[in-house]
PDB file of C-alpha atoms in Angstrom:
ATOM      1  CA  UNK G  29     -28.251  35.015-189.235  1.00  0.00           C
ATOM      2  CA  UNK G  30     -29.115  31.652-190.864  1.00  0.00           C
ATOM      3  CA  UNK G  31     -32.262  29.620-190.479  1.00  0.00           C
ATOM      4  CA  UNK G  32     -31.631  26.606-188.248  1.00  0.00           C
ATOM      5  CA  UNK G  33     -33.128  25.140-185.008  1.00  0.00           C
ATOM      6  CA  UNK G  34     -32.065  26.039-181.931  1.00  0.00           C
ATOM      7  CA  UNK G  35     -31.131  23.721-178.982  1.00  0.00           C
ATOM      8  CA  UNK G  36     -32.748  26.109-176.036  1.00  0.00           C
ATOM      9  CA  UNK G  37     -35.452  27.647-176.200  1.00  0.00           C
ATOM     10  CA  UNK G  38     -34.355  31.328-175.430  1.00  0.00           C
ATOM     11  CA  UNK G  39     -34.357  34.341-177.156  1.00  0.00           C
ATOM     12  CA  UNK G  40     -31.668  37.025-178.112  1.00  0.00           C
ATOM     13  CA  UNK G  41     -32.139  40.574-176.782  1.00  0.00           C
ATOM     14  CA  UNK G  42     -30.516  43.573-177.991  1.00  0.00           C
ATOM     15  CA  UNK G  43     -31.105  47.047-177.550  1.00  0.00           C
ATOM     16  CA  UNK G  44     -29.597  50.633-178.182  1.00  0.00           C
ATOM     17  CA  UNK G  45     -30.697  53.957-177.269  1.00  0.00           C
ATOM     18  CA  UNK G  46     -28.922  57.011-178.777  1.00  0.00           C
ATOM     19  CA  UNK G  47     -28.888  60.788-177.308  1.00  0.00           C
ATOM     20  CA  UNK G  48     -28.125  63.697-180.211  1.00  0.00           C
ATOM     21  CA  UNK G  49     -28.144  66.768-177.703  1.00  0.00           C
ATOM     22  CA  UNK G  50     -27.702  69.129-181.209  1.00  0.00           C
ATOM     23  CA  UNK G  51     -30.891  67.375-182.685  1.00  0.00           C
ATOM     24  CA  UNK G  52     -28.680  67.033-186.095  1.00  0.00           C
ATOM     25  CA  UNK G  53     -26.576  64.941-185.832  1.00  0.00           C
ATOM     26  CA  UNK G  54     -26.332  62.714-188.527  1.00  0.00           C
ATOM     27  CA  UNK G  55     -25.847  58.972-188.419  1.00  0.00           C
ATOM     28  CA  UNK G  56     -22.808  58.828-190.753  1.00  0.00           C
ATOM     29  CA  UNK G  57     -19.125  58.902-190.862  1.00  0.00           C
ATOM     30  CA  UNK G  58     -17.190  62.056-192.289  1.00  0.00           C
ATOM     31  CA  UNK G  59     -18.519  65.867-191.472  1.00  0.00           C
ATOM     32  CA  UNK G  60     -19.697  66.177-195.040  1.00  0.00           C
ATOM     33  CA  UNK G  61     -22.106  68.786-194.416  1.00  0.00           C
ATOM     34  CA  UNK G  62     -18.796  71.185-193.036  1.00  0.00           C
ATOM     35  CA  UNK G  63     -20.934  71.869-189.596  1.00  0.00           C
ATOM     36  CA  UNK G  64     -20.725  75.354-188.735  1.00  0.00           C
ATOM     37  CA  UNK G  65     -21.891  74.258-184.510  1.00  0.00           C
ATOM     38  CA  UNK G  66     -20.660  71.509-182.308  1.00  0.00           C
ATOM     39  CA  UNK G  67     -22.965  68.520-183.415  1.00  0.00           C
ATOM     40  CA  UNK G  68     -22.825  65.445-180.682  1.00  0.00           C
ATOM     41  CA  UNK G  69     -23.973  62.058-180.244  1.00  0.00           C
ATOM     42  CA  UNK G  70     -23.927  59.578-177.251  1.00  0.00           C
ATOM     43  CA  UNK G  71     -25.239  56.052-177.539  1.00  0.00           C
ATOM     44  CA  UNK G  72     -25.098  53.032-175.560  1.00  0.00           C
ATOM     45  CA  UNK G  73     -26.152  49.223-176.466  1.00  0.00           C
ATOM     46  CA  UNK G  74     -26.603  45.949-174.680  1.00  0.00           C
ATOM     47  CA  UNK G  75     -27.174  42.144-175.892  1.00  0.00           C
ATOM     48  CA  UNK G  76     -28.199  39.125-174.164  1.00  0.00           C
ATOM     49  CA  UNK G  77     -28.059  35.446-175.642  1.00  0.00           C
ATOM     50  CA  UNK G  78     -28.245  32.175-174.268  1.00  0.00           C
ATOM     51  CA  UNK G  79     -26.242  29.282-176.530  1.00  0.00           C
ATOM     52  CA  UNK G  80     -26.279  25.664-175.981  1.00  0.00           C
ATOM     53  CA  UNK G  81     -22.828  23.808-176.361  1.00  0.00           C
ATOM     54  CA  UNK G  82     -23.864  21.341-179.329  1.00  0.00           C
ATOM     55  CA  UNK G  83     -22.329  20.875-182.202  1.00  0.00           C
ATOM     56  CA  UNK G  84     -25.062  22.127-184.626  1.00  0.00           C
ATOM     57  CA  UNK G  85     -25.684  25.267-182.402  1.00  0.00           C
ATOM     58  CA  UNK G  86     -22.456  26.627-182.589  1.00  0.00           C
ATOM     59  CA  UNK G  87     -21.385  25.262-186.577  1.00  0.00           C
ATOM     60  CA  UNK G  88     -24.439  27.390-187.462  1.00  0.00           C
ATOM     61  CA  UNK G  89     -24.701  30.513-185.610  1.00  0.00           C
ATOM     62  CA  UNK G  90     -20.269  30.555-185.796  1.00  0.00           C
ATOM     63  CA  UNK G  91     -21.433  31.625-189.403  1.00  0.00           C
ATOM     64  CA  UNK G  92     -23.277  34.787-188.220  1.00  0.00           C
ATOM     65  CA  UNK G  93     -22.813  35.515-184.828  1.00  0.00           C
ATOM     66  CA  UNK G  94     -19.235  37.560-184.455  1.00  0.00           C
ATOM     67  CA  UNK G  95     -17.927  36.867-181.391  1.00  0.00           C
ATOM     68  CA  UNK G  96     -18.306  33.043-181.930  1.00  0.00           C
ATOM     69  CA  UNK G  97     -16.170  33.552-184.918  1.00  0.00           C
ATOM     70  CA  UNK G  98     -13.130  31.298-184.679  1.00  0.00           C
ATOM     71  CA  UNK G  99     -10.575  33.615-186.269  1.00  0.00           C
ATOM     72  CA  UNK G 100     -11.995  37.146-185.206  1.00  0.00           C
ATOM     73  CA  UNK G 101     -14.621  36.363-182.821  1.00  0.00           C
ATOM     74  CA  UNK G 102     -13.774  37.193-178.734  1.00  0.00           C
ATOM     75  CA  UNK G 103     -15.025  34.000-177.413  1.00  0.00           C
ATOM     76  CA  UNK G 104     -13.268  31.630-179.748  1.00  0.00           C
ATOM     77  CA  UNK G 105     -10.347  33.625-180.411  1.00  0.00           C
ATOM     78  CA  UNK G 106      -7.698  32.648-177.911  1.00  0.00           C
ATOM     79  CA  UNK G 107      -8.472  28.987-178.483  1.00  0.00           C
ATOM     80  CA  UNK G 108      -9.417  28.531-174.465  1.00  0.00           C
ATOM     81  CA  UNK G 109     -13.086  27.515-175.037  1.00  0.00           C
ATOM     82  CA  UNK G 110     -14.068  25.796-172.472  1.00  0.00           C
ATOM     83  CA  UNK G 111     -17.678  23.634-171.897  1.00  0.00           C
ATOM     84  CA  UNK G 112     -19.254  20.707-171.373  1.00  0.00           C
ATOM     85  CA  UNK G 113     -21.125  19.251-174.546  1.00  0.00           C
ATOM     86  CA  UNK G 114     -24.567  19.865-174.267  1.00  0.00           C
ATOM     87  CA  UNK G 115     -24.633  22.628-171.888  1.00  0.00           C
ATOM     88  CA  UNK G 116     -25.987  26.310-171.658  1.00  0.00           C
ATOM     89  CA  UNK G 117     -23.696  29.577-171.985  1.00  0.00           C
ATOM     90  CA  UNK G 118     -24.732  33.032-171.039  1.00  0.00           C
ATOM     91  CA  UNK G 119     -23.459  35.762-172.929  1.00  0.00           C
ATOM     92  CA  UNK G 120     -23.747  39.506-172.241  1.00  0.00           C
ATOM     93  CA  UNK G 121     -22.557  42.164-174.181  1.00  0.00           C
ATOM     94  CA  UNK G 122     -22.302  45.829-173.169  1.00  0.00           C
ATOM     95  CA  UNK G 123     -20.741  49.079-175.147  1.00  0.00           C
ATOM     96  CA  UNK G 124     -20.816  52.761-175.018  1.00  0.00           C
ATOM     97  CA  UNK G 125     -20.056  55.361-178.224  1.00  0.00           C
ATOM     98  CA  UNK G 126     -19.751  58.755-179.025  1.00  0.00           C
ATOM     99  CA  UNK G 127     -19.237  60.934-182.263  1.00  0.00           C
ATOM    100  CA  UNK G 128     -18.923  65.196-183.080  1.00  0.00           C
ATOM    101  CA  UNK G 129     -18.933  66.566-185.957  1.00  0.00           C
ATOM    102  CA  UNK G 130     -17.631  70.339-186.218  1.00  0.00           C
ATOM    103  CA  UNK G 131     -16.107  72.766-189.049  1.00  0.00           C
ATOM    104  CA  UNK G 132     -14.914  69.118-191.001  1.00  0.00           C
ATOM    105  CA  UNK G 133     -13.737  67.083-188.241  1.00  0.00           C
ATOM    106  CA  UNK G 134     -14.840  63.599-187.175  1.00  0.00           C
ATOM    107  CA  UNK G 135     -14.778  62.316-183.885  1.00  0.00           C
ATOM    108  CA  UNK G 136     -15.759  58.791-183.278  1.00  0.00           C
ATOM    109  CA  UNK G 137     -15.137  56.385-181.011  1.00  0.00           C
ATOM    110  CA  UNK G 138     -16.833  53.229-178.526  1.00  0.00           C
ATOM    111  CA  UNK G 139     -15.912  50.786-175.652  1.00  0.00           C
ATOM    112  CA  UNK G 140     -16.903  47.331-175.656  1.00  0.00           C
ATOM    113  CA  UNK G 141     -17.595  44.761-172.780  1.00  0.00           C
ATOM    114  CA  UNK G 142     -18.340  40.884-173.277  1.00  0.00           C
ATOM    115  CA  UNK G 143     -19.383  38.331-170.412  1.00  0.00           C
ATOM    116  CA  UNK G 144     -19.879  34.725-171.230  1.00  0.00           C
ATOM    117  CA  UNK G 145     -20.790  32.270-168.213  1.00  0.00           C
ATOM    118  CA  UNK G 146     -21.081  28.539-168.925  1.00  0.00           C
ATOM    119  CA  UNK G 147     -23.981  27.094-166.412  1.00  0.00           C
ATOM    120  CA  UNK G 148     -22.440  23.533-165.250  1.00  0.00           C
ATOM    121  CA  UNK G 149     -18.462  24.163-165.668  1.00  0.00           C
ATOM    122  CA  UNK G 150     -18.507  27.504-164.319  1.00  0.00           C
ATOM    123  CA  UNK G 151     -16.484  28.836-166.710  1.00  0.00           C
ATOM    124  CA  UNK G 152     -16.487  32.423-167.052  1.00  0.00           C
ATOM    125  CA  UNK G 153     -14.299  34.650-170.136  1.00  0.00           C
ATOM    126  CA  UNK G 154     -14.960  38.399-170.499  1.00  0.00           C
ATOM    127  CA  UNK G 155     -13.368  40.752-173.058  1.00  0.00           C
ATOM    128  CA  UNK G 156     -12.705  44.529-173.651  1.00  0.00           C
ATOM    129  CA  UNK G 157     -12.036  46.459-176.614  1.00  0.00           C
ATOM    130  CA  UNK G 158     -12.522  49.670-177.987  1.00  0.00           C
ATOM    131  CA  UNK G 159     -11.381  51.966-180.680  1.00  0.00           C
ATOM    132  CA  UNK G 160     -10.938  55.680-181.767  1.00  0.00           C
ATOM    133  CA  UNK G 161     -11.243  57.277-184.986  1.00  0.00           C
ATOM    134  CA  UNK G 162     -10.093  61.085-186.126  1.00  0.00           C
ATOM    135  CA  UNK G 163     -11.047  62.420-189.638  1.00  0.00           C
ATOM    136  CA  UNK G 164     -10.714  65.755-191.279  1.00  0.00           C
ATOM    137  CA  UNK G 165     -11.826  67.053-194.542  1.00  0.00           C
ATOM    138  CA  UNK G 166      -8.465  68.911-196.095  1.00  0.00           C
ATOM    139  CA  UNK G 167     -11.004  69.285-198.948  1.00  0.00           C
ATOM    140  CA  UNK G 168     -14.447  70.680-197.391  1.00  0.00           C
ATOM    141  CA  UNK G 169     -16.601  67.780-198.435  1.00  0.00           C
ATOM    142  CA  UNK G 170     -14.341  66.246-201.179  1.00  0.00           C
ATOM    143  CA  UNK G 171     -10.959  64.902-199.654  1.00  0.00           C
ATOM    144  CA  UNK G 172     -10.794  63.548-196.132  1.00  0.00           C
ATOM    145  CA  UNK G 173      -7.363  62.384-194.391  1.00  0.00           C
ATOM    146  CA  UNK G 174      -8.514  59.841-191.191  1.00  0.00           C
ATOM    147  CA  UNK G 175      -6.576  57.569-188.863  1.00  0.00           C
ATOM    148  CA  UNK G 176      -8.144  55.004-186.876  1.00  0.00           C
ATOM    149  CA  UNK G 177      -6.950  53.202-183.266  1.00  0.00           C
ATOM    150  CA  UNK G 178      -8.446  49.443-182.384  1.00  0.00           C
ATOM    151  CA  UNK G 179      -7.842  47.106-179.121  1.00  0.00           C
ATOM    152  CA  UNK G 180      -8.943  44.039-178.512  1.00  0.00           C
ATOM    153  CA  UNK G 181      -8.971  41.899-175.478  1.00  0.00           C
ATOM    154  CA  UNK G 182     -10.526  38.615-176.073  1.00  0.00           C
ATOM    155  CA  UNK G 183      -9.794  37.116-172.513  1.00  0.00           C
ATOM    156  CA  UNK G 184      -9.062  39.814-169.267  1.00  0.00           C
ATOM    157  CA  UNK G 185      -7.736  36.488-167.114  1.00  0.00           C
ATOM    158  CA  UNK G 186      -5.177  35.870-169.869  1.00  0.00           C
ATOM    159  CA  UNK G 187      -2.106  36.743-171.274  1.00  0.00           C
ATOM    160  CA  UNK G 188      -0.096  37.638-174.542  1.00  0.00           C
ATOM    161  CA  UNK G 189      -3.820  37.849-176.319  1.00  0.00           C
ATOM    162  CA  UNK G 190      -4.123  41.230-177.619  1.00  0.00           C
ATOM    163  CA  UNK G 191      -5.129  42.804-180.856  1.00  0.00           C
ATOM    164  CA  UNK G 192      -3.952  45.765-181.914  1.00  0.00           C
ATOM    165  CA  UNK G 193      -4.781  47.649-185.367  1.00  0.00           C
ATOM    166  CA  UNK G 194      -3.480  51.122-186.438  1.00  0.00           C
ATOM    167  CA  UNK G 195      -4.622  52.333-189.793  1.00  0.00           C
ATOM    168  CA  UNK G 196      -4.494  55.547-191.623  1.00  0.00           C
ATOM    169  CA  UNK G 197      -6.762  56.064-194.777  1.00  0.00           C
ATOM    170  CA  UNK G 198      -8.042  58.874-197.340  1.00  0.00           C
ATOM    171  CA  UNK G 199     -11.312  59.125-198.808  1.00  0.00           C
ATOM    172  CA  UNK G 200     -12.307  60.784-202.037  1.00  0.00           C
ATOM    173  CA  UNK G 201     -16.288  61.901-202.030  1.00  0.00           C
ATOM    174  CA  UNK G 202     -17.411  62.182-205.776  1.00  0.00           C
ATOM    175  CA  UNK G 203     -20.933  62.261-204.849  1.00  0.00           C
ATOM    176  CA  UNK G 204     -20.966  62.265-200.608  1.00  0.00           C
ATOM    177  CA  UNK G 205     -21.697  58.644-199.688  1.00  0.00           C
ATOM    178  CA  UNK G 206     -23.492  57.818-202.801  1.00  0.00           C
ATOM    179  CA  UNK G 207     -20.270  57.198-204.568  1.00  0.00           C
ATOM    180  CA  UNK G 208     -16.373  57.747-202.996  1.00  0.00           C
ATOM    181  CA  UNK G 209     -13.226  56.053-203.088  1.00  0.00           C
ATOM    182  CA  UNK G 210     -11.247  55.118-200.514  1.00  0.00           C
ATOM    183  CA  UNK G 211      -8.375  53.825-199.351  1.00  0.00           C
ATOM    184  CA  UNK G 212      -6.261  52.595-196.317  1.00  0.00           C
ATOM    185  CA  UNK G 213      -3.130  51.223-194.972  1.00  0.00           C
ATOM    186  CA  UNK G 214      -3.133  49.044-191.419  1.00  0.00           C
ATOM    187  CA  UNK G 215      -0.679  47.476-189.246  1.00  0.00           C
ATOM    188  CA  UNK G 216      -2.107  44.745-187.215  1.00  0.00           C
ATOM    189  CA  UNK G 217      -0.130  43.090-184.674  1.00  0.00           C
ATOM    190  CA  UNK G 218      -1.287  40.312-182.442  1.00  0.00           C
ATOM    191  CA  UNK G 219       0.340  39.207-179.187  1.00  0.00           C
ATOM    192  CA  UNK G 220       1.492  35.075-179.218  1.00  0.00           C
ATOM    193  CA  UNK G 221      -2.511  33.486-177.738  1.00  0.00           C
ATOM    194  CA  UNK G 222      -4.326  34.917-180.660  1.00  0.00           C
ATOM    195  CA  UNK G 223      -1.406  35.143-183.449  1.00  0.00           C
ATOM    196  CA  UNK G 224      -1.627  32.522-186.469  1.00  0.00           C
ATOM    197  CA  UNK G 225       1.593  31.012-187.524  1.00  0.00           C
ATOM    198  CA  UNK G 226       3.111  27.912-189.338  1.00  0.00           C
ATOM    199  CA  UNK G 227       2.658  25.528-186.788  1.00  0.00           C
ATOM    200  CA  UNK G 228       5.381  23.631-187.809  1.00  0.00           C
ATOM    201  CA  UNK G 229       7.747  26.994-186.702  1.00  0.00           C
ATOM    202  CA  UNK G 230       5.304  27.527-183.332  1.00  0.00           C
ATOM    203  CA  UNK G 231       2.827  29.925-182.446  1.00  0.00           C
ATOM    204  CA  UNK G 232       5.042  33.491-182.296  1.00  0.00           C
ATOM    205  CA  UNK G 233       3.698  37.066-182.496  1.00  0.00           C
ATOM    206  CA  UNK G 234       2.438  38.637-185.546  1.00  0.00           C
ATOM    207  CA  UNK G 235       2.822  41.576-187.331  1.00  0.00           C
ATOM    208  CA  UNK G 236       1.195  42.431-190.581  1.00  0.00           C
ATOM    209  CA  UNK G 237       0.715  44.831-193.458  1.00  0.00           C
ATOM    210  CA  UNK G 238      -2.787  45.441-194.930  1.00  0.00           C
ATOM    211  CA  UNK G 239      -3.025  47.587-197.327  1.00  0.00           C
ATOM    212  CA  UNK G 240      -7.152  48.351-199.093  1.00  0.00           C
ATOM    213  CA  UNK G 241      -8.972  50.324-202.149  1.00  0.00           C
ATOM    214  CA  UNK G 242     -12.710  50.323-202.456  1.00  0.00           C
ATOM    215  CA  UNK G 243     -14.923  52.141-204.619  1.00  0.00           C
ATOM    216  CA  UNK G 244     -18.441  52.394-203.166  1.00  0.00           C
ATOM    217  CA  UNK G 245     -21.680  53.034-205.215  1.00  0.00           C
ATOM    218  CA  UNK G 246     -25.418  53.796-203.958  1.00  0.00           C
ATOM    219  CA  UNK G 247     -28.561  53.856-205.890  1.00  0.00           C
TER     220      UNK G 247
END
């Protein structure tokens, strides 16, 4: 993230360890390669930070740091922040994946966990999510059809605060992942806590269109 000086002297931890049974398996989307065996992969990650409540700490680090996003991120989504200036919070983060590749189909999907503890207010917020994703190559490595399933809970002790996202999308490979073109459609709906409305009409459920093109080069 950005440069800045922290407020506590800790340090963030993150790790991952990943399991590939087949000893093959790729570390991309899409079955490209049109695997002819079962090709598997299990991971699992974990992250540990410790944030002070100041001002500076969290207008910085809001920048990088997703789940102390405002709009998106878990922790400051549902608007019930709650701290006393100047004090620590303990976050700990959690999440499990797998993917399989076979004959053109793509498997993919993970779980997420979140834990943040506040050391003077006891305040305590954990979230869930997870998502699952199911491509297929209609085209053997040109023309893929995919649809994609997200959740989000930002808050597990409250209510009407969930995210939901279905999208379906298509993906043309000119040259594999060096250059494709893709596209997608998603309907996002979020439950009242986490919605974004006039205010002048009150905070109501959401439901939107989103609709994307994107032409991606390597080199």
């Amino acid at each position: 993230g950005h440069n800045y000086l922290r407020s506590t002297p800790n340090n963030a931890f993150s790790a991952r360890i990943t399991v590939n049974p087949s000893w093959e398996m790729r570390n991309t989307e899409s079955d490209l390669e049109n695997s002819l065996k079962p090709l598997l992969s299990v991971g699992g990650s974990f992250y540990r930070n410790t944030m002070n409540m100041t001002n500076a700490e969290f207008s910085s680090t809001s920048q990088s740091l997703g789940y102390l996003k405002s709009n998106t991120g878990w922790y400051l989504l549902n608007h019930r922040f709650v701290a006393t200036q100047g004090e620590n919070i303990d976050f700990s983060m959690f999440g499990v994946d797998s993917a399989l590749k076979w004959r053109g189909l793509f498997l993919t999907g993970e779980y997420m966990w979140g834990q943040a503890e506040t050391s003077q207010s006891n305040f305590k917020q954990r979230a869930m999510g997870f998502y699952a994703q199911a491509g297929y190559m209609i085209i053997p490595g040109t023309l893929e059809l995919a649809y994609r399933y997200a959740y989000l809970d930002p808050n597990l002790d409250a209510v009407n605060d969930h995210w939901i996202e279905n999208a379906v999308g298509v993906s043309w490979y000119i040259r594999q992942h060096y250059m494709k073109l893709q596209a997608d459609y998603t309907s996002i709906h979020k439950q009242q806590a986490v919605a974004y409305s006039n205010p002048d009409s009150g905070v109501h459920p959401t439901d939107d269109n989103q609709a994307r093109i994107q032409l991606q080069l390597m080199f």
